[in-house]
Coordinates of C-alpha atoms in Angstrom, one line a residue:
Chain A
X544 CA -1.8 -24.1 -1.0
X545 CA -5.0 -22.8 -2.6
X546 CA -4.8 -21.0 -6.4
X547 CA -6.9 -18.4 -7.1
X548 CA -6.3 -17.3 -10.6
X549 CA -7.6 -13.7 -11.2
X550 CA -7.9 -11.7 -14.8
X551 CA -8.1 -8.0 -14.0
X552 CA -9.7 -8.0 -10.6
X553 CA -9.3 -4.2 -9.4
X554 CA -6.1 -3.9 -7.6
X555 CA -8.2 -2.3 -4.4
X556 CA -10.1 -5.4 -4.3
X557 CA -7.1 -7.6 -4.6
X558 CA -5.6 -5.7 -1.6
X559 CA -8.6 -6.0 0.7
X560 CA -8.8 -9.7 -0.8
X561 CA -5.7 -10.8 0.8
X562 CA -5.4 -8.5 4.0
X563 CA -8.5 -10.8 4.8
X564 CA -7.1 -13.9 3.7
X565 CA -3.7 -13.2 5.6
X566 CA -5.3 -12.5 8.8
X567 CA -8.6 -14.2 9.2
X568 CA -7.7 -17.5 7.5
X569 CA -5.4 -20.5 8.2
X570 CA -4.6 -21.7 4.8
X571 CA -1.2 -21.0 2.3
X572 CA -2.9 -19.2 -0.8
X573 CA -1.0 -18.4 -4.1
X574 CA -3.2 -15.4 -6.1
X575 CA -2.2 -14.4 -9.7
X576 CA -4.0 -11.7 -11.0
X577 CA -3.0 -10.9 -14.8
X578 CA -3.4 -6.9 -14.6
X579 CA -5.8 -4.0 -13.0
X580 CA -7.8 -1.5 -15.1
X581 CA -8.3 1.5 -14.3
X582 CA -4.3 2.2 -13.4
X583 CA -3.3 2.7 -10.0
X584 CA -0.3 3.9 -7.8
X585 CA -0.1 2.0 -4.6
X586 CA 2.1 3.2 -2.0
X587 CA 3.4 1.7 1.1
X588 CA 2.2 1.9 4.1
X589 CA 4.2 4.8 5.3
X590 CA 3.9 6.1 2.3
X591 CA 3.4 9.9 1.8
X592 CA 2.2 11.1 -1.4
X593 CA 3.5 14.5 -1.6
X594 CA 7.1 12.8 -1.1
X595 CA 6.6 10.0 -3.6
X596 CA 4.1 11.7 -6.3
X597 CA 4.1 14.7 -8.5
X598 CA 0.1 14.8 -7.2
X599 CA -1.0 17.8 -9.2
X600 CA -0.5 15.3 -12.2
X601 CA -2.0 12.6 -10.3
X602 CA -5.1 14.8 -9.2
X603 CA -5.2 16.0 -13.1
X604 CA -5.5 13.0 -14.7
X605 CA -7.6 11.8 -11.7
X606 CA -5.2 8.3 -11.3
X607 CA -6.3 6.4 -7.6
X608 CA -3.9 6.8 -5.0
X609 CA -3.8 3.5 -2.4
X610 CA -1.8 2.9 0.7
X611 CA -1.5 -0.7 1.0
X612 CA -0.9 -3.0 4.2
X613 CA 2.3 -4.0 3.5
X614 CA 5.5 -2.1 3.3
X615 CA 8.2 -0.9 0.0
X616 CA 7.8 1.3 -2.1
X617 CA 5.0 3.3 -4.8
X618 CA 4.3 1.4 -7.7
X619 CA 2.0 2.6 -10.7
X620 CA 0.1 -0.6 -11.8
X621 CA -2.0 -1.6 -14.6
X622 CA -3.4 -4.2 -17.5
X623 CA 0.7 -4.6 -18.0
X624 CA 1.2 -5.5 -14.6
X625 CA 0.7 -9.4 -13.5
X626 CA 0.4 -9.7 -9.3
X627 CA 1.3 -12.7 -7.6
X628 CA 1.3 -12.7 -3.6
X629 CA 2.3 -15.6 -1.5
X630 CA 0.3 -16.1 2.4
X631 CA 1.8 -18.6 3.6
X632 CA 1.8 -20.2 7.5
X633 CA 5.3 -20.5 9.4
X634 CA 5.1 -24.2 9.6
X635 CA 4.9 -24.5 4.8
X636 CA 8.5 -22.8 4.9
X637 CA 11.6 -24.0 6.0
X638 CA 12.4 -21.0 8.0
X639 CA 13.3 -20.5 11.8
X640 CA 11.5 -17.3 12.2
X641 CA 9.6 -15.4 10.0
X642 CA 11.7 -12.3 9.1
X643 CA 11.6 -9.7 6.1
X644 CA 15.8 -10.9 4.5
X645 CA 15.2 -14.6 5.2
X646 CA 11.4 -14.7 3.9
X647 CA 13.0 -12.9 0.4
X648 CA 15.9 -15.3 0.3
X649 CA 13.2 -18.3 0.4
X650 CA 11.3 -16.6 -2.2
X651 CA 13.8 -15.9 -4.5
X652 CA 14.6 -19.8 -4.2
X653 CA 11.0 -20.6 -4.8
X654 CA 11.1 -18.5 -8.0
X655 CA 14.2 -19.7 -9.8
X656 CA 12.9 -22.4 -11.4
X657 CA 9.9 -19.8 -13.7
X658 CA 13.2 -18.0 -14.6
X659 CA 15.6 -20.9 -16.0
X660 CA 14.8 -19.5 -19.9
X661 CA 16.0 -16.2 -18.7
X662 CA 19.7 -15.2 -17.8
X663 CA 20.5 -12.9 -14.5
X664 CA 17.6 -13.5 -12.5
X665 CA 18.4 -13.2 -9.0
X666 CA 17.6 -11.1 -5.9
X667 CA 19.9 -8.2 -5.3
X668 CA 19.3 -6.0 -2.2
X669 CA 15.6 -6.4 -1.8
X670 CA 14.7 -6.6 -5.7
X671 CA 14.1 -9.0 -8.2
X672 CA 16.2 -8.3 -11.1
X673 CA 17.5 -9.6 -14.5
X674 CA 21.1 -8.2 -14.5
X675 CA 21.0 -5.2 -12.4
X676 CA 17.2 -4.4 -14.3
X677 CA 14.5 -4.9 -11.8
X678 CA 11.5 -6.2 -13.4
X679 CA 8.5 -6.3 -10.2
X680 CA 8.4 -4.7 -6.8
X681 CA 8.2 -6.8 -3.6
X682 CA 6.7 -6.3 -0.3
X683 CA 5.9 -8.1 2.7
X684 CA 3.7 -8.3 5.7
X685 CA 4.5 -10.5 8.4
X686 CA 2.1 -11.4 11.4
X687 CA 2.5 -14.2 13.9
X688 CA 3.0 -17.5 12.8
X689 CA 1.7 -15.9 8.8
X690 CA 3.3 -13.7 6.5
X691 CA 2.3 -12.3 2.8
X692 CA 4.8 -11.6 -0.1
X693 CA 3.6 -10.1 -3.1
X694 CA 5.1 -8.5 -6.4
X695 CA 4.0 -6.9 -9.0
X696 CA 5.8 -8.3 -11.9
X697 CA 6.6 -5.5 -14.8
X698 CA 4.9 -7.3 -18.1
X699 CA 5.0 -4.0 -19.7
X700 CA 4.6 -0.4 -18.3
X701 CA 4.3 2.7 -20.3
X702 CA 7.2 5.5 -19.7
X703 CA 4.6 8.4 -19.1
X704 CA 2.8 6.5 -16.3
X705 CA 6.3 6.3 -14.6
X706 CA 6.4 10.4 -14.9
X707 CA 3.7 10.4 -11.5
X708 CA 6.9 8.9 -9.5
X709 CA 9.1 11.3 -8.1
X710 CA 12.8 9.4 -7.5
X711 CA 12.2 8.2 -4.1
X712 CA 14.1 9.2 -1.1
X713 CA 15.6 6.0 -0.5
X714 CA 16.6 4.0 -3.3
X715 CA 18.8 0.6 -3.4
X716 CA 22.7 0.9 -3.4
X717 CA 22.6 -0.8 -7.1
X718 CA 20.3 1.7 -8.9
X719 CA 23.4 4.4 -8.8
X720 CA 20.9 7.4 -9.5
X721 CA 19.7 5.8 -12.5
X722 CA 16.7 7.2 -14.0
X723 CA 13.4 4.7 -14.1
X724 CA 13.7 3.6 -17.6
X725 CA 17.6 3.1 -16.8
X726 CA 16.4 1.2 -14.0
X727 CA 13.6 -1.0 -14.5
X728 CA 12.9 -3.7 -17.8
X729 CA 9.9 -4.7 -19.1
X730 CA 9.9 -8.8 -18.8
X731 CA 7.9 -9.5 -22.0
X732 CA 11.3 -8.7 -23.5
X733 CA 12.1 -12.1 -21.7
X734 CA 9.3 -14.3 -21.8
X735 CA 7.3 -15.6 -24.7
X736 CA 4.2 -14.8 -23.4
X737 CA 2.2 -13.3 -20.1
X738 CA 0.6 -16.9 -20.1
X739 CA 3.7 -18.8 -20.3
X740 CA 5.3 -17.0 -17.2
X741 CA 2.4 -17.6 -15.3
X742 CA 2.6 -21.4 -16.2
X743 CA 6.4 -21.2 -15.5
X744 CA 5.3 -19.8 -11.7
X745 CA 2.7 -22.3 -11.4
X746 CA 4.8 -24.7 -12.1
X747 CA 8.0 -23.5 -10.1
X748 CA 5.6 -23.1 -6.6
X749 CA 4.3 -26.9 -7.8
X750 CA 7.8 -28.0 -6.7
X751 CA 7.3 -26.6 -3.3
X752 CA 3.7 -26.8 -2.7
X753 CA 0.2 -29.0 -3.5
X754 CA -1.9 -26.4 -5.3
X755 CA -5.4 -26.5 -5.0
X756 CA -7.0 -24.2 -7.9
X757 CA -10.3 -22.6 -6.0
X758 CA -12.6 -19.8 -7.2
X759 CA -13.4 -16.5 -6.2
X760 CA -16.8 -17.3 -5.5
X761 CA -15.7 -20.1 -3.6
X762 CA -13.2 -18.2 -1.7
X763 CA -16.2 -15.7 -0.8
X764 CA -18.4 -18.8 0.6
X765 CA -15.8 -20.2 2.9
X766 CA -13.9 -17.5 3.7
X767 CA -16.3 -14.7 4.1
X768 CA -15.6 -11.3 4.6
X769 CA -17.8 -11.0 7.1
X770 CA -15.3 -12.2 9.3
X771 CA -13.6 -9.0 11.4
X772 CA -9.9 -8.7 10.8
X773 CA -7.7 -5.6 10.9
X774 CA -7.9 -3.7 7.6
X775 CA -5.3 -1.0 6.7
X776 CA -5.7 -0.5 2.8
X777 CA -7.1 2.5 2.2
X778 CA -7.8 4.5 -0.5
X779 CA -6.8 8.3 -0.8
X780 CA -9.7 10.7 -1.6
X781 CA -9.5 13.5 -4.1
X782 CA -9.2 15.9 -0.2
X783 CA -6.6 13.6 1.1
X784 CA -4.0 14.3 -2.0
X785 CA -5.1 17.8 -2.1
X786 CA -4.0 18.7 1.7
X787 CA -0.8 16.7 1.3
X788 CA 1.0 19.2 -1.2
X789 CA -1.1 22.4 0.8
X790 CA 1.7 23.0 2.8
X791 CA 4.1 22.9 -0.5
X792 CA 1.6 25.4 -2.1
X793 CA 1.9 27.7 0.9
X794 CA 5.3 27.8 0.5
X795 CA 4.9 28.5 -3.0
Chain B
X1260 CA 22.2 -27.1 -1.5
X1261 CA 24.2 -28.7 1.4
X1262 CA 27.3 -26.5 1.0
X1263 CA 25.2 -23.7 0.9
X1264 CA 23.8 -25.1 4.5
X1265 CA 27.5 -25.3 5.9
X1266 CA 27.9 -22.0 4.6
X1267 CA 25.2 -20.7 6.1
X1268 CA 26.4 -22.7 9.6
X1269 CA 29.5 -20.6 9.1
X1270 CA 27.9 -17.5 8.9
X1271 CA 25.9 -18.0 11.9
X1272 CA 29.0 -19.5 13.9
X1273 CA 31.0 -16.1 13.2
X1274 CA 28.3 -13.5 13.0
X1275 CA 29.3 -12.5 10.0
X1276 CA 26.7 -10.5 7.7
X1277 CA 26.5 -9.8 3.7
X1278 CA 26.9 -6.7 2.6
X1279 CA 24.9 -5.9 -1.0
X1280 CA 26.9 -4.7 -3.5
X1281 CA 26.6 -3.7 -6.9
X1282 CA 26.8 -6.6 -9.3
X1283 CA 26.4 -6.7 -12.6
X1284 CA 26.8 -10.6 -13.1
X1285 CA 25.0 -11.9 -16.1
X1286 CA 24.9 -16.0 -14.8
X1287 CA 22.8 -16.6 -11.8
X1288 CA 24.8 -19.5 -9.9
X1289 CA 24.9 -20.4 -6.7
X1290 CA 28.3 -18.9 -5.1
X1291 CA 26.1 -15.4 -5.3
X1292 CA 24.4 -16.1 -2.6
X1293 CA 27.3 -17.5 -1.0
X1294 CA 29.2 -14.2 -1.6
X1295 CA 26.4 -12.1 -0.2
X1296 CA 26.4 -14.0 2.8
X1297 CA 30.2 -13.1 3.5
X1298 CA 31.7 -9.6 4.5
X1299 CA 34.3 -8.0 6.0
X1300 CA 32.8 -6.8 9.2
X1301 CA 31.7 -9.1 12.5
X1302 CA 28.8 -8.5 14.4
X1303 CA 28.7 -8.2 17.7
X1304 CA 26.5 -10.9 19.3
X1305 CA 22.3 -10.0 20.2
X1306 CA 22.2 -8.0 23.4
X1307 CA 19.9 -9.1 26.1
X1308 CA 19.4 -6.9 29.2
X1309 CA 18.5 -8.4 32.6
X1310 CA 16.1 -6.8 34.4
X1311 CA 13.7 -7.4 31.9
X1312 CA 10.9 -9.9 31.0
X1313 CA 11.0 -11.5 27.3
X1314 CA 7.8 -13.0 24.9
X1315 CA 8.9 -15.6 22.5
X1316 CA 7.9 -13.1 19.9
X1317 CA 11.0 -10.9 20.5
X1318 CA 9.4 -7.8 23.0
X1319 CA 9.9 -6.9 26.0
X1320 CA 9.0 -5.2 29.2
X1321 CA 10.6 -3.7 32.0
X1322 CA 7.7 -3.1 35.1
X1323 CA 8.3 -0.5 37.5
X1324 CA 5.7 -0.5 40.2
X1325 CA 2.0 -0.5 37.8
X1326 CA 3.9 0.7 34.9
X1327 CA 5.4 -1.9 32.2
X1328 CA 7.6 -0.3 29.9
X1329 CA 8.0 -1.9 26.1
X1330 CA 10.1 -2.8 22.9
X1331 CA 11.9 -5.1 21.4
X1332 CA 14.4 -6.9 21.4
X1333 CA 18.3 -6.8 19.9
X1334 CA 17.7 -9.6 18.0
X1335 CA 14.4 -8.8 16.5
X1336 CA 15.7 -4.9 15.5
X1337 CA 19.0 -6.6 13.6
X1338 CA 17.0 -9.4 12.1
X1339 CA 13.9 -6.5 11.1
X1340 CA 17.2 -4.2 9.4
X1341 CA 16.7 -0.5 9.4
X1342 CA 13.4 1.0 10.6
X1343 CA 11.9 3.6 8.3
X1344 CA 8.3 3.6 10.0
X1345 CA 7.0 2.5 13.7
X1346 CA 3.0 2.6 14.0
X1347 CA 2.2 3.1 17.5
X1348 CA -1.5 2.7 19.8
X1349 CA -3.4 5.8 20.6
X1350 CA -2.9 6.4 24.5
X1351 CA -6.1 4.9 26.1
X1352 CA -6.1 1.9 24.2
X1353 CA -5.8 -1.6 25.6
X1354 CA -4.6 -4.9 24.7
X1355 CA -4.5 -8.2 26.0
X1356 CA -1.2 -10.3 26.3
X1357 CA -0.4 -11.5 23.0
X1358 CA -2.5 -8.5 20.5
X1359 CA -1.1 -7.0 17.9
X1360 CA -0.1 -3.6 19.5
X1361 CA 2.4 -2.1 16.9
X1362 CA 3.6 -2.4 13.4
X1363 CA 7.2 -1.6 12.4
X1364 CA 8.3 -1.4 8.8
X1365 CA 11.7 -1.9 7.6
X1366 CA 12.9 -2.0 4.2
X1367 CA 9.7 -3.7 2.2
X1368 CA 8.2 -5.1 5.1
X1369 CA 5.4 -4.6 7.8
X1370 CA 5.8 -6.5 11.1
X1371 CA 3.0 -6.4 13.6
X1372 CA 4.5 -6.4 17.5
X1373 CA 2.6 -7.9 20.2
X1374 CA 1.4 -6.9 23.8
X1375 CA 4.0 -8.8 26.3
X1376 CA 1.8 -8.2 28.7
X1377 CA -1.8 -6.9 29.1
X1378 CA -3.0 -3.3 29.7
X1379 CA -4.1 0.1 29.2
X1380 CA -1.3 2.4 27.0
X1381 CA -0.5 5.2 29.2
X1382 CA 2.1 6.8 27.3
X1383 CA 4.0 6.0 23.4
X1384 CA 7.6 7.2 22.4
X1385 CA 6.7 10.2 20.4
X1386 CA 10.6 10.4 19.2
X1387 CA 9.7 7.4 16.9
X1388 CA 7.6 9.0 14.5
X1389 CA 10.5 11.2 13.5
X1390 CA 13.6 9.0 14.6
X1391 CA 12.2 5.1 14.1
X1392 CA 16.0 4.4 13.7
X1393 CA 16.1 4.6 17.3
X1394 CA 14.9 1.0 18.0
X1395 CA 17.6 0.0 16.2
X1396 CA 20.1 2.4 17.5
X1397 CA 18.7 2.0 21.3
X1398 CA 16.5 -1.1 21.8
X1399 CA 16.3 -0.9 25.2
X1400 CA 16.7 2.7 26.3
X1401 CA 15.5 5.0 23.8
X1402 CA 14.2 2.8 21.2
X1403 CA 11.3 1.9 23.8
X1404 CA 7.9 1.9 22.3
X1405 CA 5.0 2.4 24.7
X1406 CA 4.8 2.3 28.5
X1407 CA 1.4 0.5 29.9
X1408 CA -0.8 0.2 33.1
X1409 CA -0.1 -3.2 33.8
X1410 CA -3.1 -5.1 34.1
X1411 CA -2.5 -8.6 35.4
X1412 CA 1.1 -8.8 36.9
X1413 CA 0.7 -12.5 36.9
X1414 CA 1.3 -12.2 33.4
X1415 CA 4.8 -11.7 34.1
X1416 CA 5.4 -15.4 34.8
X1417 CA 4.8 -16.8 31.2
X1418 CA 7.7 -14.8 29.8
X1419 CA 11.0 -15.6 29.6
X1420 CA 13.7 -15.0 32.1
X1421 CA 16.6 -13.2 30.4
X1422 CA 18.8 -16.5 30.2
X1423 CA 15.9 -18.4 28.9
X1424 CA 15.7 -15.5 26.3
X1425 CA 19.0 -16.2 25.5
X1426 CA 18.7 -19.4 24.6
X1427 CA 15.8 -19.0 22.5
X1428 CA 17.0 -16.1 19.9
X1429 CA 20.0 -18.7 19.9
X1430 CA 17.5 -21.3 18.5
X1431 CA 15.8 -18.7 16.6
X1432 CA 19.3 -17.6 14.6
X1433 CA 19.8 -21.3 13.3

C-alpha cells in the first residue's frame, strides 16, 4: 500500500486526487492529509445544498460548496480536520464482496489498534464514535473489484462553522435529536497530539498492510492525470447555490 | 477472532441480521460486535427470479424481443441497505457489457452498476429519482432501472443462468 502524506493540500485537490487514483490506478494507497485551508463544506453526492445548508450564510461569508464522489453526509472541513482515505483492491481485504456494512466493519477493525489509548471507540450504525460522540465522518465509493473509504477525523472544529449545517434529514438512530455540539467531540480531547494519532494510524494499517511512503510529485509522474477516468467532484459556483434556495425565496 | 468467525457462520446459516441500537457502552470489547450481529427478526432468503439472465456483479436483465430490461438483484439491494439516491444514463447513451452504467447510493456509499449486456438506453425508470426505495422494495418489477436496445444477443450466453446465480450470491454471502 502506497503513503502519501499530505499537510494542507486543498480538500478540492484531495478529492480529484483520489477519484483518479481509485479509478485509473491498480495500487492500495493510504493518503493522510493533516487539514485544508480555506474551509470547506463537502456534501455527498446526492447532496442538495438548500436541504443541507443555511446558503445565504454560506454565500455571505463566501465558504466553497463541493459535492464529492462518494456518498454520506455534508461535512464543514478545515486546518482542524485530518483526512485519511483508504483505495484499496478486492483481493488486500478479506472480504467476499465489496459492500458498504462489510467494507465499514473491516475498517473499523483495521482502526482499533490507533485507538487502544482511548476508551469507547467503536463503529455504531455507520459512525465512528467514542461513546455515543462521533468524532470523523465516513464515506465510501465502491467500483468493481476497488473501493475508497475516507474520513474526516474531527481534530478540532469551531461551533460557529457547524451553524452552516442545517440538522439533516436523515440522521442515525443513536444521535436522538441531539444538537451538533451534543453530538459530535473534538478528538484532541483524546489524543496527545495531531502527530501522534497519525503515528497511531500509521502504525495500526502497518499491521495489515506494507506501506510504501511515496511523494506527491512522484504520484504525479507515475500516475498522471492525464489518464481519462470518470470524474464527479464538482465544485458549486456562486450561480449554482444561488438558484438552489430561488425557489425558497419565491415562496418567501 | 475465531468465535467471532463461528458467529458470523451462524448468522449467515439463520439469516439473521443486527439491528443498531443505541448504546452507550464505555468499553469497546468484542461481544459488541457480536451483539450487533444478532436480532430478533429472520430474513427471508435472496430472491432470484427465473426468466431472467444474471452478471456476477449482481444485475440483471430480462430481454423481450430487442429490448433488455435491467436492475439488480435481491441480494445486491439487501447487501447495498436502503437506497437514498439512483444516478441513472441519459436516454441515447450506450454501453458496452461490463461499463459502469449507474450509481446507487445507500447510506454513506456510492456503488457504480454495470451494463449486463451491451446497448443503446432506450428508456430509464423515472419513478427512481423520487422513490429510489423502490429497488429495494421491488427489485425486479418496479425497482427496474433502465430498459436497452440490445445490441449483441450473444451476450446473453456469458451470464448466469438463474440456478447458477443461485449458487453464486450463496458463495458471495460467506
Amino acid at each position: 500500500m502506497k503513503l502519501l502524506r499530505l499537510q494542507g493540500f486543498p480538500i478540492l485537490q484531495q478529492l480529484y486526487l483520489e477519484e483518479r487514483l481509485l479509478r485509473a490506478t491498480t495500487h492500495n494507497w493510504c493518503l493522510i492529509n493533516q487539514g485544508t485551508n480555506p474551509p470547506a463544506i463537502i456534501v455527498g453526492i446526492s447532496g442538495k445544498p438548500e436541504k443541507l445548508l443555511d446558503v445565504k450564510a454560506v454565500l455571505q461569508d463566501n465558504i466553497p460548496v463541493i459535492r464529492r464522489f462518494s456518498g454520506g453526509g455534508t461535512v464543514i472541513v478545515d486546518t482542524d480536520t485530518v483526512f485519511v482515505t483508504l483505495i484499496c483492491r478486492r483481493d488486500a481485504v478479506t472480504l467476499p464482496d465489496l459492500y458498504p456494512r462489510p467494507i465499514m466493519e473491516w475498517t473499523e477493525h483495521l482502526y482499533l489498534p490507533a485507538f487502544q489509548t482511548v476508551p469507547s471507540f467503536h463503529l455504531l450504525e455507520h459512525d465512528y464514535v467514542l461513546g455515543d460522540r462521533k468524532f470523523g465522518g465516513n464515506a465510501q465509493s465502491i467500483i468493481k473489484d476497488r473501493f475508497l473509504h475516507h474520513t474526516s477525523f474531527l481534530w478540532d472544529y469551531q461551533d460557529f462553522r457547524m451553524a452552516y449545517l442545517k440538522l439533516p434529514q436523515r440522521t442515525p438512530t443513536y444521535r436522538l435529536a441531539r444538537s451538533h455540539s451534543d453530538f459530535i467531540c473534538r478528538l484532541k480531547d483524546y489524543m496527545p497530539s495531531r502527530e501522534a494519532f497519525t503515528d497511531y494510524i500509521v502504525k495500526a494499517f502497518e499491521q495489515q498492510f506494507r506501506l510504501q511512503e511515496i511523494s506527491l510529485d512522484e504520484v504525479e509522474k507515475t500516475q498522471p492525470s492525464s489518464v481519462p477516468h470518470i470524474t464527479s467532484t464538482q465544485v458549486f459556483t456562486t450561480a449554482d447555490l444561488q438558484q438552489s434556495i430561488m425557489p425558497l425565496i419565491v415562496k418567501g | 477472532m475465531a468465535f467471532r468467525c463461528v458467529a458470523a457462520h451462524a448468522v449467515t446459516l439463520f439469516r439473521l441480521r443486527g439491528t443498531p441500537t443505541v448504546t452507550t457502552a464505555t468499553t469497546h470489547n468484542l461481544w459488541m460486535p457480536l451483539a450487533r450481529r444478532f436480532a430478533t427478526a429472520v430474513e427471508d432468503a435472496d430472491a432470484v427470479l427465473d426468466g431472467l439472465h444474471y452478471a456476477a456483479s449482481h444485475e440483471w436483465v430480462k430481454v423481450n424481443g430487442n429490448t433488455g430490461t435491467v436492475g439488480i438483484s435481491d441480494h445486491a439491494q439487501k447487501e447495498l441497505g436502503d437506497l437514498v439516491f439512483v444516478e441513472l444514463p441519459e436516454e441515447g447513451s450506450s454501453f458496452k457489457q461490463g461499463e459502469k452504467l449507474a450509481s446507487v447510493e445507500s447510506v454513506k456509499a456510492v456503488s457504480d452498476i454495470y451494463a449486463p449486456i451491451s446497448g443503446i438506453v432506450s428508456a430509464i425508470n423515472a419513478r427512481l429519482s423520487e422513490s429510489p426505495d423502490l429497488v429495494n422494495k421491488s427489485p425486479y418489477a418496479d425497482g427496474w432501472l433502465v430498459k436497452v436496445e440490445v445490441a449483441n444477443k450473444g451476450e446473453i450466453d456469458s451470464l448466469m443462468t438463474p440456478d447458477a446465480y443461485r449458487q453464486h450470491q450463496a458463495a458471495d454471502s460467506h
